[in-house]
Amino acid sequence: MNAEREGRPTRKPTLGALLLGSMPFLAICFSVPLWDRIHPMILGLPFNLFWLILWIPLTTACMWGAYQRERRAESIAARSRKDEAR
Amino acid sequence: MSASAVALLVMAAVVGFGAAIGFLAGARRKMDLEQWAVAGRGFGTVLVWLLMAGEGYTTFTLLGASGWAYSRGGPALYILAYISLAYVASFFFLPQLWEIGRKHKLQTESDFFEKRYTSKRLAAFVSLVGIVFLVPYVDLQLTGLGDIVRVASFGGIDKTAAMVIAAVVVAAFVFASGIRAVAWMSILKDALLLGAAVAVGIGVPYAYFHGIGPMFAELVRTHPRHLVMPGSTKNLGHSWFVSTVILNALGAFMWPHLFAASFTAKSSDVVRRNAVFMPLYTITFPLVFFAGFAALLLVPGLHNGDLSLLTMARRTFPAWFLGVIGGAGALTAMVPAAMLILTAAALFAKNFFRPLFAPAMSEDSVARLAKLMVAVVTGVALYFSIHGSRTLVGLLLLGYDGVTQFFPGVILGLYWKRVNRVAVWSGLVAGVAAVAFLVLSGRDPIAGMNAGFVALCLNFVIVGVVSLLTRAERNGFESADEADAAVKATGGAGA
């Protein structure tokens, strides 16, 4: 199992995974002037706090999508390595 | 029995139970460096999750976060934002690091620098910088623990005594069980921490305001500007938020103890899956914020905002429950402290002392020296916690600024062929120097941005420019692969 890995450079993450990973960055970092406000208060929470709490599960959802894409890319890479070996 | 005695007894029971788990975790195993530092790379998703949570969620979670909500307000949201994003960022490099780590038998962050850039000196420098920032972090845990025990025991135990006892216990189980102790103790610690956060974060607002909504309504009425940035600060606005969140998200796994924790996983898939689910754990932070906000309304004007959560807990709950919270808080300090101490000791023995002073040292002697260093590191940290007096978050921010300067060397080392030793050296030295200058001369934030972020940008530019201007070098990992292949081809040793 180790042998087939040798000499292989580190595989870069797929574009799809990178796009999905950039969504939480957009939503909870770069867009701060848009959501850093008190009103409208939702579920009794100031909007900024509500927004960040909302993005806890949404972040995991995005990363689950990214995970699926990475898994697919890994198995494709593994298959092509096997073909080469033949 | 007095309230103080009840709280103390419960607290001692919790800590004693945790320490027993720690000692048992490593029992009947031969503790060579591979077992001691990376648990033989055998942890599954659950243990890696617990280990990462155990290390990442420190006394800062409990005290610092509520302290920020209490004294600074809106800017505290950076904590909630950066932790999720740190896991998002780690998704894109930790699994790759794990693969390399297994193939090249890496145990520490410095090992990565040594092998990638074929430079023992660079690795020794990385270790030195790492240790310099790890020790204040241990310090932070001990100071937090001292505060927790003092408040939770109604002043029954002196802060210094609590710190000394905890430090001795931590050093002992790290010595005996290595990283396994940390992982297994985290089970108890995380369960208690989550319970304490729910109880305090929901219990306190309900007890005094009949709910979280009414509490915020009251805050909006009395402190309308506190809840948005810059809150009750002058200069922690939106550009500070963005720069700090990016800095910390990229820097979190540059902490040598978190970097190395990923090596304990049994596959890169375990690391990747962890990055997906870890953000869910940040749900403790809003709860801790609630306690800080409630304290602002009920006990304004505390000298030390970091004590706001404990002060509220003491006002609200019976003594035995305060003991549970105190015990959870004490473990929350001890578990990460254990990992920090272990990492600093391993870095010193393996990546600093041996290559520079005793190249002929055997693996067994390195393991022995590392264990000896556990006592030294603990002693130094303890000395500083007893004699030093800086606030919790200030130290943490300096540490984050510092360790994040490793990021360009790591990420470019993984993904960019051109990057070389000279470039990484130059960027790292410039970055660390810039951080030290800006922060120590009181220029943080600079132009509204986090000084560490400015230093990181400088670092990246220097690494990029120097790499392009200097001769390309072989990637140390590839050279090592070829050397292996050559050995195999000649039917050489080790087969």
XYZ file of C-alpha atoms in Angstrom:
581
model
C 0.000 0.000 0.000
C 2.890 2.270 0.767
C 4.727 1.341 -2.382
C 2.165 2.801 -4.767
C 2.395 6.173 -3.049
C 6.067 6.661 -3.637
C 7.226 9.593 -5.708
C 3.713 10.996 -5.995
C 3.565 14.746 -5.394
C 0.904 16.030 -3.019
C -2.437 16.100 -4.793
C -4.005 19.533 -4.849
C -7.574 19.850 -3.550
C -10.274 19.840 -6.234
C -11.758 23.108 -7.441
C -15.207 22.071 -6.254
C -13.946 21.418 -2.739
C -12.112 24.748 -2.716
C -15.257 26.599 -3.816
C -17.336 24.896 -1.134
C -14.634 25.663 1.440
C -14.588 29.324 0.466
C -18.308 29.720 1.186
C -17.956 29.767 5.002
C -15.090 32.243 4.613
C -17.335 34.532 2.570
C -20.281 34.135 4.900
C -18.631 34.568 8.263
C -15.489 36.546 7.577
C -15.389 38.791 4.501
C -19.032 39.819 4.614
C -18.896 41.107 8.187
C -20.149 44.672 7.412
C -23.333 43.147 5.960
C -24.319 41.072 8.976
C -22.766 42.847 11.946
C -25.963 44.478 13.161
C -28.499 44.081 15.938
C -31.731 44.221 13.932
C -33.642 42.284 12.836
C -33.398 40.253 16.028
C -34.200 36.605 15.333
C -35.190 34.082 18.013
C -34.365 36.795 20.518
C -30.758 36.997 19.328
C -29.011 40.005 17.809
C -28.661 39.430 14.073
C -24.865 39.062 14.097
C -24.920 36.344 16.731
C -27.843 34.594 15.031
C -25.985 34.664 11.707
C -22.842 33.086 13.122
C -24.794 30.398 14.973
C -26.725 29.631 11.771
C -23.409 29.141 9.981
C -22.164 26.500 12.414
C -24.280 23.734 10.805
C -24.031 25.366 7.378
C -20.237 25.230 7.578
C -20.352 21.519 8.290
C -22.803 21.081 5.403
C -20.420 22.849 3.003
C -17.492 20.799 4.220
C -19.472 17.583 3.858
C -19.931 18.488 0.203
C -16.221 19.228 -0.071
C -15.452 15.886 1.593
C -17.516 13.991 -0.994
C -15.660 15.726 -3.806
C -12.272 14.983 -2.293
C -13.194 11.346 -1.774
C -14.213 11.010 -5.384
C -10.971 12.638 -6.553
C -8.942 10.304 -4.320
C -10.562 7.185 -5.717
C -10.089 8.398 -9.304
C -6.423 9.098 -8.556
C -6.012 5.686 -6.942
C -7.589 3.962 -9.970
C -5.357 5.741 -12.462
C -2.311 4.794 -10.384
C -3.398 1.181 -10.535
C -3.828 1.400 -14.312
C -0.336 2.853 -14.620
C 1.070 0.064 -12.533
C -0.375 -2.446 -14.988
C -20.328 21.287 55.555
C -19.550 24.775 54.326
C -20.214 25.749 50.734
C -16.499 26.100 50.132
C -15.785 22.577 51.380
C -18.545 21.056 49.248
C -17.332 22.824 46.121
C -13.740 21.841 46.821
C -14.593 18.214 47.433
C -16.566 17.899 44.195
C -13.840 19.678 42.285
C -11.139 17.440 43.725
C -13.202 14.356 42.834
C -13.589 15.487 39.206
C -9.903 16.309 38.827
C -8.869 13.104 40.590
C -11.078 11.026 38.304
C -9.633 12.795 35.251
C -6.064 12.256 36.421
C -6.761 8.552 37.068
C -7.983 8.196 33.470
C -4.797 9.917 32.356
C -2.535 7.530 34.232
C -4.439 4.432 33.120
C -4.445 5.495 29.474
C -0.810 4.643 28.947
C -0.565 1.695 31.310
C 1.149 -1.458 30.080
C 2.493 0.135 26.940
C 6.110 0.577 26.084
C 6.408 4.316 25.692
C 8.898 4.964 22.927
C 8.793 8.363 21.241
C 6.375 7.184 18.536
C 3.876 5.938 21.158
C 4.411 8.824 23.523
C 4.132 11.628 20.959
C 1.784 10.333 18.246
C 0.213 7.236 19.857
C 1.608 4.967 17.176
C -0.667 6.695 14.592
C -3.595 4.521 15.602
C -6.478 6.821 16.609
C -9.844 6.628 14.862
C -12.263 9.473 14.170
C -13.676 9.647 17.682
C -10.367 9.805 19.527
C -8.884 12.287 17.080
C -12.013 14.424 17.469
C -11.654 14.274 21.235
C -7.965 15.010 21.108
C -8.430 18.000 18.834
C -11.332 19.279 20.894
C -9.392 18.563 24.032
C -6.522 20.699 22.838
C -8.382 23.365 20.973
C -10.922 24.153 23.664
C -8.918 25.524 26.532
C -9.548 27.697 29.567
C -9.771 30.446 27.017
C -13.043 28.880 25.843
C -14.545 29.212 29.254
C -12.913 32.319 30.711
C -11.471 34.322 27.834
C -14.542 34.071 25.593
C -16.951 35.113 28.339
C -14.471 37.819 29.335
C -14.464 39.205 25.800
C -18.270 39.187 25.632
C -18.340 40.950 28.978
C -15.714 43.623 28.509
C -15.492 44.039 24.721
C -18.841 42.856 23.337
C -19.177 42.554 19.546
C -15.497 41.853 18.798
C -15.838 38.618 20.819
C -17.610 37.179 17.762
C -14.205 36.716 16.155
C -13.765 33.641 18.363
C -16.888 31.964 17.026
C -15.899 32.822 13.445
C -12.261 31.817 13.421
C -12.608 28.412 15.059
C -15.031 27.126 12.410
C -12.840 28.561 9.686
C -9.701 27.024 11.169
C -11.251 23.593 10.580
C -12.325 24.623 7.088
C -8.760 25.696 6.294
C -7.298 22.536 7.858
C -9.406 20.419 5.479
C -7.124 21.559 2.680
C -3.755 20.753 4.197
C -3.951 18.473 7.254
C -4.864 15.277 5.348
C -1.990 15.957 2.951
C 0.332 16.532 5.911
C -0.849 13.282 7.442
C 0.086 11.365 4.273
C 3.534 12.912 4.247
C 3.828 12.422 7.985
C 3.259 8.706 7.772
C 5.504 8.200 4.805
C 8.403 10.154 6.275
C 7.753 9.256 9.919
C 7.166 12.830 11.031
C 6.300 13.295 14.709
C 6.530 17.064 15.100
C 5.975 20.202 13.072
C 9.728 20.798 13.033
C 10.209 17.365 11.442
C 8.228 18.691 8.491
C 10.566 21.654 8.072
C 13.621 19.450 8.490
C 12.586 16.950 5.835
C 10.963 19.313 3.336
C 13.779 21.842 3.327
C 16.567 19.405 4.314
C 17.725 21.734 7.050
C 18.204 20.752 10.651
C 18.966 24.375 11.545
C 15.686 25.623 10.114
C 13.901 22.888 12.059
C 15.741 23.882 15.230
C 14.710 27.498 14.724
C 11.089 26.484 14.167
C 11.285 24.474 17.391
C 12.735 27.386 19.290
C 10.011 29.762 18.089
C 7.405 27.084 18.815
C 8.636 26.548 22.353
C 8.811 30.281 23.033
C 5.113 30.569 22.180
C 4.031 27.258 23.722
C 5.308 28.129 27.174
C 3.139 31.263 27.582
C 0.216 29.131 26.401
C 0.861 26.646 29.222
C 1.170 29.650 31.456
C -2.225 30.855 30.309
C -3.766 27.504 31.216
C -2.221 27.482 34.662
C -3.254 31.061 35.391
C -6.804 30.286 34.253
C -6.842 27.178 36.395
C -5.692 29.155 39.417
C -8.535 31.635 38.910
C -11.104 28.896 38.440
C -10.103 27.018 41.564
C -9.918 30.181 43.658
C -13.377 31.414 42.642
C -15.011 27.978 42.669
C -13.687 27.190 46.133
C -15.024 30.526 47.439
C -11.431 31.587 48.044
C -10.794 28.386 50.029
C -7.741 27.483 47.962
C -5.076 29.987 47.171
C -4.369 30.552 43.466
C -0.679 29.681 43.694
C -1.316 26.461 45.596
C -3.870 25.404 42.973
C -1.438 26.102 40.149
C 1.368 24.145 41.782
C -0.810 21.101 42.481
C -2.260 21.091 38.969
C 1.148 21.501 37.343
C 2.588 18.546 39.261
C -0.373 16.327 38.352
C -0.196 17.316 34.685
C 3.541 16.733 34.457
C 3.115 13.332 36.106
C 0.522 11.939 33.726
C 2.212 13.390 30.649
C 5.384 11.697 31.813
C 3.613 8.391 32.322
C 1.137 8.191 29.445
C 2.083 10.744 26.791
C -0.553 11.735 24.266
C -2.899 8.857 25.131
C -3.541 10.489 28.475
C -4.629 13.665 26.728
C -7.011 11.906 24.360
C -8.719 9.786 26.997
C -9.027 12.572 29.544
C -10.701 14.667 26.889
C -13.752 12.402 27.028
C -14.501 13.464 30.574
C -13.386 17.024 30.022
C -15.491 17.627 26.917
C -18.611 16.115 28.434
C -18.261 18.258 31.547
C -17.369 21.387 29.587
C -20.389 21.042 27.331
C -22.619 20.426 30.344
C -21.203 23.427 32.158
C -21.603 25.650 29.089
C -25.245 24.626 28.629
C -26.017 25.057 32.323
C -24.391 28.458 32.602
C -25.295 29.802 29.165
C -28.973 28.903 29.461
C -29.428 28.708 33.230
C -28.106 32.166 33.991
C -30.259 34.115 31.487
C -33.348 32.158 32.578
C -32.683 32.688 36.261
C -32.408 36.477 35.987
C -34.244 37.506 32.796
C -36.684 34.627 32.160
C -34.962 33.802 28.917
C -32.225 34.574 26.441
C -34.420 36.836 24.281
C -35.422 39.102 27.189
C -31.781 39.313 28.243
C -30.754 40.577 24.809
C -33.733 42.937 24.721
C -32.454 44.411 27.952
C -28.909 44.650 26.557
C -30.115 46.365 23.396
C -31.953 48.890 25.565
C -29.100 49.616 27.978
C -25.931 48.892 25.941
C -26.961 49.302 22.288
C -23.414 49.735 20.966
C -21.886 46.870 22.972
C -23.343 44.140 20.773
C -21.859 45.172 17.413
C -18.260 45.901 16.505
C -16.218 47.692 17.753
C -18.380 47.160 20.865
C -16.844 48.629 23.969
C -13.442 48.984 22.316
C -12.108 51.853 20.253
C -10.227 50.057 17.524
C -11.573 46.516 17.073
C -13.748 47.188 14.040
C -14.504 45.270 10.857
C -11.038 45.361 9.313
C -9.628 44.122 12.602
C -12.238 41.337 12.582
C -11.435 40.175 9.044
C -7.659 40.291 9.550
C -7.828 38.548 12.925
C -10.184 35.825 11.720
C -7.975 35.078 8.705
C -4.833 35.103 10.823
C -6.250 32.783 13.434
C -7.993 30.468 10.961
C -4.729 29.930 9.092
C -2.655 29.884 12.254
C -4.631 27.533 14.491
C -3.058 24.369 13.118
C 0.362 25.954 13.022
C 0.410 25.556 16.794
C 2.919 22.724 17.084
C 0.637 20.707 19.368
C -2.358 20.857 17.007
C -0.185 20.232 13.959
C 1.226 17.097 15.572
C -2.155 15.931 16.863
C -3.205 15.103 13.308
C -0.383 12.539 13.156
C -2.166 10.419 15.761
C -4.921 9.582 13.269
C -4.881 6.181 11.639
C -5.665 7.511 8.160
C -5.890 10.790 6.275
C -9.606 10.169 5.897
C -9.997 10.385 9.677
C -8.310 13.797 9.604
C -10.501 14.978 6.744
C -13.723 13.805 8.337
C -12.750 15.572 11.542
C -12.350 18.846 9.694
C -15.935 18.421 8.447
C -17.519 17.846 11.843
C -15.374 19.840 14.237
C -17.112 23.172 13.475
C -20.228 21.793 15.205
C -18.346 21.912 18.471
C -18.202 25.714 18.365
C -21.786 25.727 19.649
C -20.309 26.035 23.142
C -19.142 29.576 22.380
C -22.535 31.288 22.019
C -23.485 29.718 25.359
C -20.378 31.076 26.993
C -21.074 34.490 25.436
C -24.554 34.469 26.988
C -22.975 34.151 30.422
C -20.618 37.039 29.712
C -23.474 39.237 28.478
C -25.615 38.389 31.492
C -22.738 39.307 33.763
C -22.466 42.703 32.082
C -26.037 43.470 33.102
C -25.871 41.963 36.579
C -22.331 42.525 37.843
C -20.929 45.444 35.832
C -17.511 46.856 36.640
C -15.617 43.625 37.391
C -11.912 44.303 37.526
C -11.095 41.126 35.585
C -13.663 40.339 32.873
C -12.294 36.805 32.551
C -13.943 36.015 35.856
C -17.425 37.061 34.700
C -18.624 33.541 33.883
C -17.449 32.084 37.177
C -18.862 34.994 39.129
C -22.262 34.413 37.545
C -22.051 30.676 38.155
C -21.252 31.264 41.803
C -24.196 33.609 42.177
C -26.628 31.264 40.475
C -25.866 27.654 41.337
C -25.566 25.578 44.512
C -22.085 24.829 45.834
C -21.896 21.247 44.563
C -22.660 22.372 41.030
C -20.103 25.117 41.255
C -17.691 22.302 42.140
C -18.642 20.483 38.927
C -18.093 23.648 36.873
C -14.830 24.272 38.694
C -13.715 20.701 38.050
C -14.654 20.996 34.368
C -12.738 24.265 34.231
C -9.706 22.734 35.912
C -9.647 19.823 33.431
C -10.157 22.299 30.608
C -6.876 23.845 31.694
C -5.048 20.599 32.454
C -5.781 18.658 29.258
C -4.439 21.269 26.824
C -1.606 22.096 29.208
C -0.586 18.440 29.078
C -0.466 18.483 25.295
C 1.399 21.784 25.174
C 3.994 20.547 27.631
C 4.391 17.264 25.776
C 4.889 19.055 22.464
C 7.355 21.587 23.820
C 9.350 18.776 25.448
C 9.404 16.680 22.272
C 10.413 19.679 20.145
C 13.253 20.508 22.480
C 14.655 16.991 22.685
C 14.127 15.843 19.126
C 14.417 18.951 16.987
C 16.500 21.347 19.010
C 18.910 19.592 21.359
C 19.799 16.488 19.403
C 20.575 18.045 16.001
C 22.502 20.987 17.447
C 24.334 19.486 20.411
C 24.259 15.698 20.330
C 23.792 14.286 16.815
C 24.780 10.812 17.960
C 21.947 10.519 20.490
C 19.836 7.361 20.178
C 16.033 7.392 19.845
C 15.733 6.026 23.367
C 17.858 8.809 24.805
C 15.759 11.376 22.934
C 12.629 9.885 24.486
C 14.260 10.032 27.925
C 15.368 13.632 27.416
C 11.860 14.567 26.246
C 10.397 13.146 29.434
C 12.937 15.020 31.511
C 11.988 18.196 29.649
C 8.380 17.717 30.742
C 9.483 18.661 34.237
C 11.580 21.590 33.006
C 8.869 23.072 30.774
C 6.268 22.704 33.501
C 8.582 24.353 36.003
C 9.287 27.319 33.737
C 5.614 27.830 32.922
C 4.718 27.589 36.577
C 7.332 30.170 37.471
C 5.911 32.618 34.950
C 2.307 32.028 36.026
C 3.179 32.735 39.627
C 5.307 35.804 38.942
C 3.946 37.171 35.678
C 0.797 39.226 35.357
C -0.500 39.575 31.822
C -4.081 39.050 30.822
C -5.200 35.785 29.248
C -6.085 36.970 25.795
C -3.115 39.268 25.320
C -0.764 36.309 25.602
C -2.853 34.211 23.309
C -2.901 36.897 20.636
C 0.893 37.249 20.736
C 1.219 33.474 20.457
C -1.147 33.242 17.504
C 0.670 36.051 15.711
C 3.934 34.203 16.245
C 3.063 30.628 15.292
C 1.087 31.714 12.229
C 4.417 32.772 10.739
C 5.030 29.041 10.093
C 2.102 28.970 7.676
C 3.868 30.048 4.459
C 6.619 27.469 4.991
C 4.045 24.722 5.509
C 1.468 25.516 2.834
C 3.955 26.481 0.131
C 6.132 23.551 1.145
C 3.184 21.283 0.357
C 1.954 22.858 -2.845
C 4.653 24.978 -4.482
C 7.719 23.459 -6.113
C 9.725 26.676 -6.244
C 9.804 27.447 -2.537
C 13.195 26.821 -0.941
C 15.078 26.911 2.313
C 16.514 30.438 2.034
C 13.093 31.872 1.222
C 11.400 30.186 4.168
C 14.199 31.247 6.495
C 13.922 34.885 5.369
C 10.131 35.007 5.557
C 9.983 33.352 8.950
C 12.624 35.579 10.512
C 11.009 38.718 9.049
C 7.529 37.623 10.135
C 8.502 36.809 13.694
C 10.567 40.008 13.979
C 7.666 42.087 12.654
C 5.253 40.501 15.138
C 7.587 41.071 18.052
C 8.217 44.682 17.067
C 4.603 45.631 16.345
C 3.048 43.929 19.334
C 5.693 44.775 21.909
C 5.830 48.428 20.860
C 2.061 48.726 21.252
C 1.281 48.999 17.519
C -1.379 46.276 17.461
C -3.807 46.804 15.763
C -1.934 48.708 13.087
C -4.011 50.714 10.562
C -7.080 48.921 11.921
C -5.614 45.490 11.154
C -4.227 42.736 13.326
C -0.437 43.157 13.527
C 0.117 39.423 13.125
C -1.834 39.524 9.860
C 0.344 42.347 8.571
C 3.435 40.322 9.532
C 2.001 37.244 7.780
C 1.493 39.223 4.551
C 5.066 40.465 4.757
C 6.222 36.907 5.374
C 4.341 35.589 2.302
C 5.711 38.340 0.059
C 9.273 37.679 1.192
C 8.985 33.904 0.768
C 7.522 34.379 -2.706
C 10.039 36.940 -3.920
C 13.099 35.196 -2.479
C 11.974 31.842 -3.905
C 11.699 33.318 -7.378
C 15.025 35.144 -7.136
C 17.067 32.212 -5.847
C 18.019 28.900 -7.415
C 15.358 26.202 -7.203
C 16.091 23.343 -4.794
C 14.961 19.750 -4.669
C 11.929 19.028 -2.523
C 13.398 17.140 0.420
C 10.528 14.646 0.407
C 11.214 13.687 -3.199
C 14.929 13.281 -2.599
C 14.138 11.015 0.343
C 11.761 8.976 -1.850
C 14.445 8.526 -4.475
C 17.008 7.507 -1.887
C 14.550 4.883 -0.643
C 13.877 3.665 -4.158
C 17.614 3.403 -4.836
C 18.116 1.344 -1.704
C 15.314 -0.970 -2.756
C 16.595 -1.271 -6.316
C 19.993 -2.467 -5.134
C 18.266 -4.875 -2.795
C 19.857 -2.958 0.036
C 19.514 -2.814 3.764
C 16.375 -3.027 5.803
C 14.510 -5.493 3.585
